Amino acid sequence: MAGFSETDKRDLEYNISGRNIKNFMEALQVAGQLSADNVLQTLKLLEVKILNNELETPLCQKVTDLIVGYLRKMKPEGELEEMCTAVLMALGSQFPGMVITKLWDRQRVRKLPPRGLLVTVGKLSLCQDIARYIDATWEYILRILRMAKEEDDMLAICHVLYGLVVSTQKHLDPAAKHEGAMDIREEAVAIKAYQTLRVLFNRWSLKSKDKVTEQVLVVIGRLFYLIPPFKLKNQVNWLTRWLMSVISTKVTPFYISQCIFQLVDALALSGCGGINLEYQLENITDMLFNQLNEKVNNSDSHSVLNHSLAQRAFCILTKLYSDQVVFLLQKTMESKDPAKTVSALQVFVDVFQEVPQTEKLQSKVMHSVINMIQEDFEPVRKPLLNFIEMLGQHNYFALPLGDIIINYIVKLSQSDSSNEEDIRIMCFKILKMVSLPKLVTLACEPNNISVFVPLSKIASEMAVRARLLGHVPYLSSFHHRPAQFISPQKLMIHLVMLSRKPYREKEFGTSSLRLLHTLHPITSRHPVIYSNVGQLWMKAIPQMLQILDDHTEKNLNQNEWEGRLLQFSSQSLVAIDDDNWLEHLVRVVLEKISYFSDDDKEKAFLYKFFGFTLRTSRKISLVKTMLSSILQTAHKELQEREGIAVALSIVSMKHLTTVLDQLEVYSAALTDKNSSSILQLMKEHQQREWGLVCNTVYLSYSKIILESKGAIFMHLDAILALVLQHYHNCIVEKDKNLKLYYLNALTTLTSILSSQRKAFQFKFPHKLDIVNLMVELIREEPLNFISSSIRQMAMNIVTDFRNLRPLLEIEERTELLRTCFKGVLCLPPRDILCKEASSSKEAQAKLVLFKETLESLLRLMETLIIEMPTRIQYCLELLDTWLNSQKDNERERAMWCTARILGFTAKMNNFKTEIEFTRLGRLVRLLAIRCHDPVDNICFLSSQAVYNLYCILLQQKQMGRKAQGLWEEEGKHEVYSANVFYNNTFEIAKAFAEYFTQMQLTTLVLTAMEGLTDSRAKLSLAAAQLISGVMQERGRDMIKIEEIVEGILELLNLQLEPSTKEEIFRAMCLLAGNNTHIVVPMLLNRPLPWDRTNLALWNVFGTRRETTINVLQLLIGILENLHSKEETKEMAFQPVAVACALCEMLSGSLCQEAIQELYPRLLLAVLSHLYWVIEQNAPQKMVVYSKDGGPGSKSKPFDPTSCALEAVKLVLLAAAYDGVVSYANQHCCWDLLSCPKFYYIGIMDLTSGIVKNCEPAILHRILNLVRNLLSSFDVRRKILARTFYAQLLWHRSVAQTLGQDFLGNLIRWIKEPNLIMQEVGLRGISNLALHPGQSRSLKSLVPFLRDFLKSEVRVTVEAVKSLRNIICHGQGEDTKVVFSSISKQLWPLINDERDQVRIAATAALGHMLYRVDKFKPGSTLRKEIYTFLVPLLLSFQDNNAEVVKACGGALTKWTKVIGWSSLTQMFQHTTLSDHMQVLEETCKYLVSTCKKQFLGELLRQSFDFLKSPWPFLRAAAITFIGLTAKKINMNNIHEDDVQLLKNALESLRNDPVESIQSLVNTTLTNIDKYVKAGLVPTSKMSRLSINLFKVSGMKASEKKKRLFKTVRRERDDEDSQKNKVWNWLQTLNSLRSWRSGRVKITPLIVGDLQTTSTGSQAPNSKSPSEETEPVQKKVAPESLTVNI
């Protein structure tokens, strides 16, 4: 009913209460009358009512019967069955017997009761008192027990049985209280229990894992208590077998364990398990072990109880069968199965308290534990530790085999990754059960070092706890049992040693010190005897602990800490003050030293500990004994020998003499054959032993020197005497090995001795003997191979003796260095050394040895330099032999030594002793050349040597300046480095140049010249570069220049390497740049033509700016000075040589900047020289210069003129003015410049190119230069200057230069009688007119310039150009005025007989017309312009293309001015081939457009050309007359005019040119034909004109027209006539326009000629009258007469 709410219950009660319960029960009896839901709801209500006692007993009985019957009949399932069971439980809770009795229904004994009823009875058996029904119920269950087949039925029966058994046990328990008595006796219970057990085993199949088996096991376990023990004991065998079979079904282990436990427990109630149980004991324990092996799940109560029940069963069995169970447990513990072992250990721990502790048991247990320890299965560890802990509680650790267990515990307590933390915690807990002496002993064992910290902590805790309990841990038992426990001496040493590394495992130091502090005093059996030790430790140890707390491993000074420990130990020993105890301690230390080999540092600490220990002794005999003992210890390893030496040095601080005596006694083994133990060894071991003893002795001496603080120096010379004696009186063979042993040992001594400055105060005479011995050893070494370090060590020893007195003499030093140099530098090369080796490892070892030998040699040299710095030059001179050796390896090694020596010297900052290099030049030359050695490493070493030498000189210079109080140069050394000098002789020369005198410089160059012919290219190049570098830096300071130049020229003629020769050329360039006045004249005086060497020299002079400038200035000066002198008959040689030099210098110039700097002056000088040369008229076959034509081509020869001309070109090209050269090539300047007559013209054109291509600054420079030569007495220079001056005015910036009287100069020149000057002056005026601001001043010159239009050709041309520019660049109306003033003079020039004049005048006219047109010329000016038409047309017929082109241009401009646009296009594109067509078209246009009188003027103008001396002009005039006559209507021309034409032509009938005669005859014939034809005009336009006259009332005049003016008509007003013509043409033009708008344009017929006039031919903007007349006046139409 838990699923119903209170509201649901009330509703349900209301519904049921409204019904009749009897009706419900009746309906329920009949199956199917009620639905399952209704039944379910009613049953829930009944349950509530029953529980609430709301039903009466009879009704309850009926309900019970009804429910049981319903269960049997309907067999409900699920919730409905559960609800029926719930109702029966409710009824049973009120009336148990009412329900239970339903189970006994005998009528249905053959069938199983409903499951719900069985479940109800089972539950009632557990919760209700059913004692009265037990027997009957059990009886009934036994009957139906065989009938159960289904699982649910079996489970229901099991529930009943379980309830019956539990209820029975309760009632049988005498201690329990019961309300009623059972209806069955105890004997009957036993019988029924046994019967039930048999039935369950025999009738039920319990071979599968299911709930039935589990419930049966539960029931059986309870039955065991009801069966009598004697009877149960008889059933043990088959019960055991049955349980074993059930286990195989994998039933839940809990049920098995519970059943076994209940079985054993039931059997134990009788006090004896019985023989069967003892027999089955092994099987039972196996089953229990299997249950214990099951994994425990703490969340599962059955799993937890399973282990608990199994362990309880073992406890019961142990009580019953102690020995047997222990045996079985031991057997299981020794099993190979870890799981079984773990189980056995767990059981043993639980049952151990129950087992008697006999010796036999202890022995067996220890044996088993040891076996498990040996096996050491990881899963077994924790249980085993638990077991061991229990053993410790029973004092098992004190047993003979207890140490094995303890050691195992210690092993597990180590901080190993395989050991879990909880295991270590368990181990530490167990270790606390160990005795304190044993624990301390364990902590001090070397094998337990990893657990020292926890062991020491445990021991400290135990000691503190013992102290608190009043048991002071004196550890007195240590003395009684030294074999079992550690001795106090060993304990002290061990703890001090562990304190040496205080932060090992974080707490080593603190743990050991705390343990030591806790255990004090450890030196005696009673604390009173050595109370001082305790007091010392109580004070010192806390201080050391505080130090450790204040520091970390990183910041703790290890040396200081070790010193503190040693000091602490020493103070402790002093406080002990017991020689016996001390002797024991020393022996312990020696023993530990002998067997200690793990850590070198710890062993070294032990040696120190020995020394500090022995130092505290006051017993000399003990000291000697112990020193002798330690000297006899092993010394094969270096660490051992050093340890001995350190120990002896510490002892020597208190017992110096004793130690030295013992060492002397010990070293007697080296020289005394009688007492030496060395000779007792086998021969192959004698030398090594001798060396070890020697090394031990010398190492001890060295350590004593360090510790003695000067006291030993009183004995040192005696020691050195012993050293010599050891070698000279050696008892073994003196071969290479023995020398090595000896030197190695001696090096140890001397290296320490050299560091003691106090030793420098003493004299050691035997030092010189040892040095001589070392020199002899070096000399004895072979030079063809290196197999030992004898050289190296011998030199090191000499180096170590450097500061000891007496010092070496100079002769001894020289011999020493020479021997060492020879012994090292002459060794074979490295590759040969490697080749001689038997393996790569040996080869590498040889290379390392050789390198170390070189380093030793270096240190020796540095030592000698320190002793005598002034001897460094002599030291370097000893290396000359090897620096100049032909062997690469010797040169390389010698250079290495040189570089290192100089480097070491350079680092001696602020050295006061002046180091002189008297042969500095020789040294620098040698090093500089070696910078180009074929061996690259030698180059590198040389560069380092050079740099070091430079640093030395620089420091000397700075110190000198500082001594003089001058400013010190800082940072200069930073400019240079070894890398700068590497393969860079120039930088070497630059760096050292300032340190040479003039003589040194000259000598250096002269000696370096000797190396130019070296066969090795790099060396010869280096010599050349050195010369070049010196020339560059100090070239001006050179002397003997002539000798140097001659020597270089001779060398250049030899077969030098190309790179060397190139560098020598550069050196000559530098020399010439610095000594131009000497070198250049020497080269110029050499005979022409020059060979390639001389040419190459001049060529290289143009590659350096300074040299180029200096040489060019000198050459320019030569040209200027020589040409200004009076000329001789013969050509001067030097100017020609200068021209040749310039050709070569400038041919490949790289110094454009230098050329441009001297460009104007150089150009004028060369041009002046060219003028001079061409006037000399030198023969062309005279070759003065040859220029290579390139590979595969011949050289090009040059005579003086071509050479000078070439120089001009190269000047321009070198100055980067290629455009000027191109311009000159286009304008044939070079031909003009080659001719004396046209030279000035070439200059003029060249200047034009310069103006077009050069910057204004250059032009001004030229202007300033030539301005000074305008009035020169030298005609050549004056012409050159004035030509430049005039043409430079072409450029506006020049013309606008302020403060210059350009015009005045030009006017003066044109007034001179010299035509060249006039031409030049006119050119200048022409150029000046191009620029604004000059029109007013130039306008006044026009009348003056007109006079030059009749001058010589070029003068006339220049005058025309001048006037042209004046007009074209004039301003405003002045342009028209000037043009009008010169037009009459210009007109004849168009047909001038001189082509240049004709072309210039025609072209100028075109430009003038273009300019005039912009200002709209008036009628007068237009008249003048008309006069140019016929001359231009006739000149157009010239065969000269330039004339035709000029005429075409002029006519084009003419038509634009007049407005005849129809002809513009034709004139603009006219060529020489179509000039006749042009003339014909022009005549056609004139006839069709102009009035007759204008044609007559043109014809009359052409008459003058009939008399021209030029045939083409006469022919052109005839053609013009003929074409005009052809186009005009001759019938309308007056007879007089026709006759005038014919008369003019008749005059040429007898022309000397036959073609003209023929042309005249043809023309006359045509004119006659035209006159006689009398053609009537038939064109539409003609008829239209007649009609027009009719309409207008005008009469067409029938009078013939006049082409030429007559005397009568001369009186008529010319203007009136023009107006009439104009008015007529206007009317005609209007009519044509109207006509063109209505009808198609038709040709206009004039006379007998057909002239086609279209829109395209008509003027675009001007009327015909505007094209023909300059004045446009309007008159009345009445006055206009037109004759058509």
mmCIF file of N, CA, C and O in Angstrom, residues 1544-1603:
data_model
loop_
_atom_site.group_PDB
_atom_site.id
_atom_site.type_symbol
_atom_site.label_atom_id
_atom_site.label_comp_id
_atom_site.label_asym_id
_atom_site.label_seq_id
_atom_site.Cartn_x
_atom_site.Cartn_y
_atom_site.Cartn_z
ATOM 1 N N ALA A 1544 59.605 88.944 -124.333
ATOM 2 C CA ALA A 1544 60.481 88.483 -123.237
ATOM 3 C C ALA A 1544 61.014 87.095 -123.512
ATOM 4 O O ALA A 1544 62.184 86.798 -123.232
ATOM 5 N N LEU A 1545 60.184 86.264 -124.092
ATOM 6 C CA LEU A 1545 60.635 84.901 -124.375
ATOM 7 C C LEU A 1545 61.559 84.869 -125.590
ATOM 8 O O LEU A 1545 62.449 84.004 -125.659
ATOM 9 N N GLU A 1546 61.324 85.777 -126.538
ATOM 10 C CA GLU A 1546 62.145 85.781 -127.733
ATOM 11 C C GLU A 1546 63.609 86.015 -127.407
ATOM 12 O O GLU A 1546 64.486 85.562 -128.128
ATOM 13 N N SER A 1547 63.864 86.693 -126.315
ATOM 14 C CA SER A 1547 65.256 87.018 -125.983
ATOM 15 C C SER A 1547 66.060 85.766 -125.641
ATOM 16 O O SER A 1547 67.288 85.830 -125.584
ATOM 17 N N LEU A 1548 65.387 84.645 -125.409
ATOM 18 C CA LEU A 1548 66.105 83.416 -125.016
ATOM 19 C C LEU A 1548 66.180 82.384 -126.135
ATOM 20 O O LEU A 1548 66.538 81.233 -125.889
ATOM 21 N N ARG A 1549 65.815 82.803 -127.318
ATOM 22 C CA ARG A 1549 65.895 81.839 -128.428
ATOM 23 C C ARG A 1549 67.333 81.404 -128.671
ATOM 24 O O ARG A 1549 67.566 80.290 -129.130
ATOM 25 N N ASN A 1550 68.243 82.308 -128.419
ATOM 26 C CA ASN A 1550 69.652 81.982 -128.669
ATOM 27 C C ASN A 1550 70.386 81.640 -127.346
ATOM 28 O O ASN A 1550 71.575 81.897 -127.195
ATOM 29 N N ASP A 1551 69.672 81.124 -126.379
ATOM 30 C CA ASP A 1551 70.274 80.760 -125.079
ATOM 31 C C ASP A 1551 71.349 79.697 -125.284
ATOM 32 O O ASP A 1551 71.193 78.795 -126.140
ATOM 33 N N PRO A 1552 72.433 79.788 -124.568
ATOM 34 C CA PRO A 1552 73.508 78.808 -124.767
ATOM 35 C C PRO A 1552 73.103 77.383 -124.407
ATOM 36 O O PRO A 1552 73.758 76.433 -124.832
ATOM 37 N N VAL A 1553 72.043 77.270 -123.658
ATOM 38 C CA VAL A 1553 71.615 75.918 -123.265
ATOM 39 C C VAL A 1553 70.545 75.471 -124.244
ATOM 40 O O VAL A 1553 69.525 76.156 -124.434
ATOM 41 N N GLU A 1554 70.786 74.398 -124.918
ATOM 42 C CA GLU A 1554 69.881 73.931 -125.954
ATOM 43 C C GLU A 1554 68.508 73.590 -125.400
ATOM 44 O O GLU A 1554 67.490 73.828 -126.039
ATOM 45 N N SER A 1555 68.471 73.022 -124.206
ATOM 46 C CA SER A 1555 67.174 72.649 -123.630
ATOM 47 C C SER A 1555 66.323 73.892 -123.399
ATOM 48 O O SER A 1555 65.096 73.854 -123.531
ATOM 49 N N ILE A 1556 66.955 74.990 -123.060
ATOM 50 C CA ILE A 1556 66.214 76.235 -122.850
ATOM 51 C C ILE A 1556 65.706 76.776 -124.184
ATOM 52 O O ILE A 1556 64.571 77.266 -124.273
ATOM 53 N N GLN A 1557 66.530 76.666 -125.203
ATOM 54 C CA GLN A 1557 66.085 77.093 -126.542
ATOM 55 C C GLN A 1557 64.839 76.311 -126.955
ATOM 56 O O GLN A 1557 63.857 76.879 -127.433
ATOM 57 N N SER A 1558 64.906 75.032 -126.733
ATOM 58 C CA SER A 1558 63.755 74.197 -127.123
ATOM 59 C C SER A 1558 62.539 74.555 -126.286
ATOM 60 O O SER A 1558 61.425 74.630 -126.821
ATOM 61 N N LEU A 1559 62.735 74.799 -125.003
ATOM 62 C CA LEU A 1559 61.625 75.146 -124.128
ATOM 63 C C LEU A 1559 61.005 76.491 -124.537
ATOM 64 O O LEU A 1559 59.787 76.662 -124.537
ATOM 65 N N VAL A 1560 61.837 77.434 -124.926
ATOM 66 C CA VAL A 1560 61.349 78.758 -125.360
ATOM 67 C C VAL A 1560 60.519 78.620 -126.629
ATOM 68 O O VAL A 1560 59.420 79.185 -126.748
ATOM 69 N N ASN A 1561 60.995 77.875 -127.559
ATOM 70 C CA ASN A 1561 60.259 77.703 -128.818
ATOM 71 C C ASN A 1561 58.906 77.045 -128.557
ATOM 72 O O ASN A 1561 57.881 77.442 -129.133
ATOM 73 N N THR A 1562 58.920 76.050 -127.731
ATOM 74 C CA THR A 1562 57.654 75.366 -127.430
ATOM 75 C C THR A 1562 56.675 76.306 -126.760
ATOM 76 O O THR A 1562 55.476 76.329 -127.080
ATOM 77 N N THR A 1563 57.164 77.086 -125.825
ATOM 78 C CA THR A 1563 56.291 78.013 -125.096
ATOM 79 C C THR A 1563 55.715 79.071 -126.039
ATOM 80 O O THR A 1563 54.522 79.403 -125.950
ATOM 81 N N LEU A 1564 56.537 79.628 -126.925
ATOM 82 C CA LEU A 1564 56.054 80.643 -127.872
ATOM 83 C C LEU A 1564 55.003 80.040 -128.799
ATOM 84 O O LEU A 1564 53.977 80.672 -129.101
ATOM 85 N N THR A 1565 55.239 78.844 -129.237
ATOM 86 C CA THR A 1565 54.274 78.181 -130.107
ATOM 87 C C THR A 1565 52.951 78.001 -129.383
ATOM 88 O O THR A 1565 51.866 78.242 -129.957
ATOM 89 N N ASN A 1566 53.009 77.625 -128.155
ATOM 90 C CA ASN A 1566 51.780 77.412 -127.380
ATOM 91 C C ASN A 1566 51.040 78.719 -127.168
ATOM 92 O O ASN A 1566 49.802 78.754 -127.186
ATOM 93 N N ILE A 1567 51.752 79.803 -126.958
ATOM 94 C CA ILE A 1567 51.095 81.096 -126.726
ATOM 95 C C ILE A 1567 50.337 81.519 -127.976
ATOM 96 O O ILE A 1567 49.198 81.985 -127.916
ATOM 97 N N ASP A 1568 50.979 81.340 -129.105
ATOM 98 C CA ASP A 1568 50.310 81.680 -130.354
ATOM 99 C C ASP A 1568 49.057 80.837 -130.521
ATOM 100 O O ASP A 1568 48.002 81.311 -130.982
ATOM 101 N N LYS A 1569 49.171 79.624 -130.155
ATOM 102 C CA LYS A 1569 48.028 78.729 -130.266
ATOM 103 C C LYS A 1569 46.899 79.177 -129.350
ATOM 104 O O LYS A 1569 45.719 79.162 -129.733
ATOM 105 N N TYR A 1570 47.288 79.585 -128.112
ATOM 106 C CA TYR A 1570 46.263 80.014 -127.170
ATOM 107 C C TYR A 1570 45.546 81.279 -127.647
ATOM 108 O O TYR A 1570 44.335 81.432 -127.475
ATOM 109 N N VAL A 1571 46.293 82.159 -128.305
ATOM 110 C CA VAL A 1571 45.713 83.446 -128.752
ATOM 111 C C VAL A 1571 44.769 83.202 -129.897
ATOM 112 O O VAL A 1571 43.667 83.773 -129.981
ATOM 113 N N LYS A 1572 45.123 82.387 -130.866
ATOM 114 C CA LYS A 1572 44.328 82.143 -132.040
ATOM 115 C C LYS A 1572 43.100 81.300 -131.745
ATOM 116 O O LYS A 1572 42.122 81.339 -132.475
ATOM 117 N N ALA A 1573 43.135 80.544 -130.745
ATOM 118 C CA ALA A 1573 42.010 79.634 -130.470
ATOM 119 C C ALA A 1573 40.750 80.416 -130.186
ATOM 120 O O ALA A 1573 39.674 80.101 -130.728
ATOM 121 N N GLY A 1574 40.787 81.436 -129.368
ATOM 122 C CA GLY A 1574 39.612 82.266 -129.070
ATOM 123 C C GLY A 1574 38.439 81.495 -128.555
ATOM 124 O O GLY A 1574 37.311 81.638 -129.003
ATOM 125 N N LEU A 1575 38.638 80.636 -127.752
ATOM 126 C CA LEU A 1575 37.579 79.772 -127.217
ATOM 127 C C LEU A 1575 36.558 80.592 -126.472
ATOM 128 O O LEU A 1575 36.874 81.539 -125.753
ATOM 129 N N VAL A 1576 35.211 80.223 -126.698
ATOM 130 C CA VAL A 1576 34.101 80.884 -126.011
ATOM 131 C C VAL A 1576 33.864 80.150 -124.708
ATOM 132 O O VAL A 1576 33.781 78.926 -124.703
ATOM 133 N N PRO A 1577 33.709 80.851 -123.654
ATOM 134 C CA PRO A 1577 33.463 80.153 -122.376
ATOM 135 C C PRO A 1577 32.122 79.477 -122.353
ATOM 136 O O PRO A 1577 31.125 80.103 -122.697
ATOM 137 N N THR A 1578 32.068 78.254 -122.101
ATOM 138 C CA THR A 1578 30.842 77.465 -122.135
ATOM 139 C C THR A 1578 30.454 76.909 -120.780
ATOM 140 O O THR A 1578 29.512 76.152 -120.659
ATOM 141 N N SER A 1579 31.176 77.262 -119.826
ATOM 142 C CA SER A 1579 30.863 76.686 -118.510
ATOM 143 C C SER A 1579 29.626 77.315 -117.942
ATOM 144 O O SER A 1579 29.230 78.408 -118.327
ATOM 145 N N LYS A 1580 28.968 76.623 -117.084
ATOM 146 C CA LYS A 1580 27.770 77.101 -116.406
ATOM 147 C C LYS A 1580 28.062 78.357 -115.619
ATOM 148 O O LYS A 1580 27.230 79.265 -115.572
ATOM 149 N N MET A 1581 29.252 78.410 -115.034
ATOM 150 C CA MET A 1581 29.587 79.588 -114.246
ATOM 151 C C MET A 1581 29.713 80.813 -115.136
ATOM 152 O O MET A 1581 29.294 81.916 -114.741
ATOM 153 N N SER A 1582 30.243 80.607 -116.333
ATOM 154 C CA SER A 1582 30.370 81.750 -117.247
ATOM 155 C C SER A 1582 29.010 82.235 -117.643
ATOM 156 O O SER A 1582 28.726 83.452 -117.668
ATOM 157 N N ARG A 1583 28.137 81.306 -117.999
ATOM 158 C CA ARG A 1583 26.794 81.716 -118.378
ATOM 159 C C ARG A 1583 26.078 82.343 -117.201
ATOM 160 O O ARG A 1583 25.307 83.297 -117.331
ATOM 161 N N LEU A 1584 26.323 81.802 -116.039
ATOM 162 C CA LEU A 1584 25.701 82.371 -114.844
ATOM 163 C C LEU A 1584 26.175 83.788 -114.604
ATOM 164 O O LEU A 1584 25.390 84.675 -114.235
ATOM 165 N N SER A 1585 27.442 84.038 -114.893
ATOM 166 C CA SER A 1585 27.980 85.397 -114.730
ATOM 167 C C SER A 1585 27.318 86.360 -115.717
ATOM 168 O O SER A 1585 26.972 87.499 -115.364
ATOM 169 N N ILE A 1586 27.096 85.907 -116.951
ATOM 170 C CA ILE A 1586 26.458 86.773 -117.956
ATOM 171 C C ILE A 1586 25.049 87.075 -117.526
ATOM 172 O O ILE A 1586 24.580 88.216 -117.592
ATOM 173 N N ASN A 1587 24.363 86.056 -117.096
ATOM 174 C CA ASN A 1587 22.999 86.259 -116.632
ATOM 175 C C ASN A 1587 22.950 87.196 -115.456
ATOM 176 O O ASN A 1587 22.021 88.011 -115.316
ATOM 177 N N LEU A 1588 23.919 87.067 -114.619
ATOM 178 C CA LEU A 1588 23.980 87.941 -113.445
ATOM 179 C C LEU A 1588 24.118 89.396 -113.879
ATOM 180 O O LEU A 1588 23.463 90.290 -113.342
ATOM 181 N N PHE A 1589 24.976 89.587 -114.837
ATOM 182 C CA PHE A 1589 25.148 90.962 -115.315
ATOM 183 C C PHE A 1589 23.841 91.485 -115.930
ATOM 184 O O PHE A 1589 23.473 92.655 -115.777
ATOM 185 N N LYS A 1590 23.144 90.609 -116.581
ATOM 186 C CA LYS A 1590 21.881 91.051 -117.173
ATOM 187 C C LYS A 1590 20.880 91.411 -116.115
ATOM 188 O O LYS A 1590 20.167 92.391 -116.225
ATOM 189 N N VAL A 1591 20.751 90.612 -115.175
ATOM 190 C CA VAL A 1591 19.769 90.852 -114.097
ATOM 191 C C VAL A 1591 20.097 92.128 -113.370
ATOM 192 O O VAL A 1591 19.231 92.925 -113.004
ATOM 193 N N SER A 1592 21.348 92.305 -113.088
ATOM 194 C CA SER A 1592 21.744 93.480 -112.306
ATOM 195 C C SER A 1592 21.774 94.745 -113.114
ATOM 196 O O SER A 1592 22.028 95.828 -112.595
ATOM 197 N N GLY A 1593 21.573 94.658 -114.393
ATOM 198 C CA GLY A 1593 21.592 95.837 -115.231
ATOM 199 C C GLY A 1593 22.960 96.237 -115.678
ATOM 200 O O GLY A 1593 23.129 97.293 -116.293
ATOM 201 N N MET A 1594 23.934 95.419 -115.299
ATOM 202 C CA MET A 1594 25.307 95.732 -115.682
ATOM 203 C C MET A 1594 25.573 95.172 -117.065
ATOM 204 O O MET A 1594 25.071 94.104 -117.424
ATOM 205 N N LYS A 1595 26.434 95.804 -117.726
ATOM 206 C CA LYS A 1595 26.798 95.364 -119.062
ATOM 207 C C LYS A 1595 28.155 94.731 -119.026
ATOM 208 O O LYS A 1595 29.087 95.290 -118.473
ATOM 209 N N ALA A 1596 28.250 93.627 -119.594
ATOM 210 C CA ALA A 1596 29.542 92.948 -119.668
ATOM 211 C C ALA A 1596 30.421 93.651 -120.676
ATOM 212 O O ALA A 1596 30.043 93.827 -121.840
ATOM 213 N N SER A 1597 31.576 94.022 -120.181
ATOM 214 C CA SER A 1597 32.494 94.766 -121.043
ATOM 215 C C SER A 1597 33.099 93.822 -122.065
ATOM 216 O O SER A 1597 33.503 92.721 -121.741
ATOM 217 N N GLU A 1598 33.169 94.241 -123.192
ATOM 218 C CA GLU A 1598 33.770 93.434 -124.249
ATOM 219 C C GLU A 1598 35.217 93.829 -124.504
ATOM 220 O O GLU A 1598 35.861 93.290 -125.371
ATOM 221 N N LYS A 1599 35.748 94.731 -123.673
ATOM 222 C CA LYS A 1599 37.110 95.209 -123.822
ATOM 223 C C LYS A 1599 38.085 94.195 -123.254
ATOM 224 O O LYS A 1599 37.824 93.602 -122.216
ATOM 225 N N LYS A 1600 39.255 93.937 -123.907
ATOM 226 C CA LYS A 1600 40.247 92.968 -123.451
ATOM 227 C C LYS A 1600 41.014 93.484 -122.251
ATOM 228 O O LYS A 1600 41.257 94.671 -122.125
ATOM 229 N N LYS A 1601 41.395 92.535 -121.468
ATOM 230 C CA LYS A 1601 42.075 92.848 -120.217
ATOM 231 C C LYS A 1601 43.555 93.077 -120.451
ATOM 232 O O LYS A 1601 44.168 92.470 -121.329
ATOM 233 N N ARG A 1602 44.110 93.895 -119.538
ATOM 234 C CA ARG A 1602 45.551 94.161 -119.570
ATOM 235 C C ARG A 1602 46.208 93.383 -118.434
ATOM 236 O O ARG A 1602 45.788 93.442 -117.297
ATOM 237 N N LEU A 1603 47.272 92.652 -118.791
ATOM 238 C CA LEU A 1603 48.033 91.957 -117.745
ATOM 239 C C LEU A 1603 49.022 92.900 -117.074
ATOM 240 O O LEU A 1603 49.267 92.780 -115.877
#
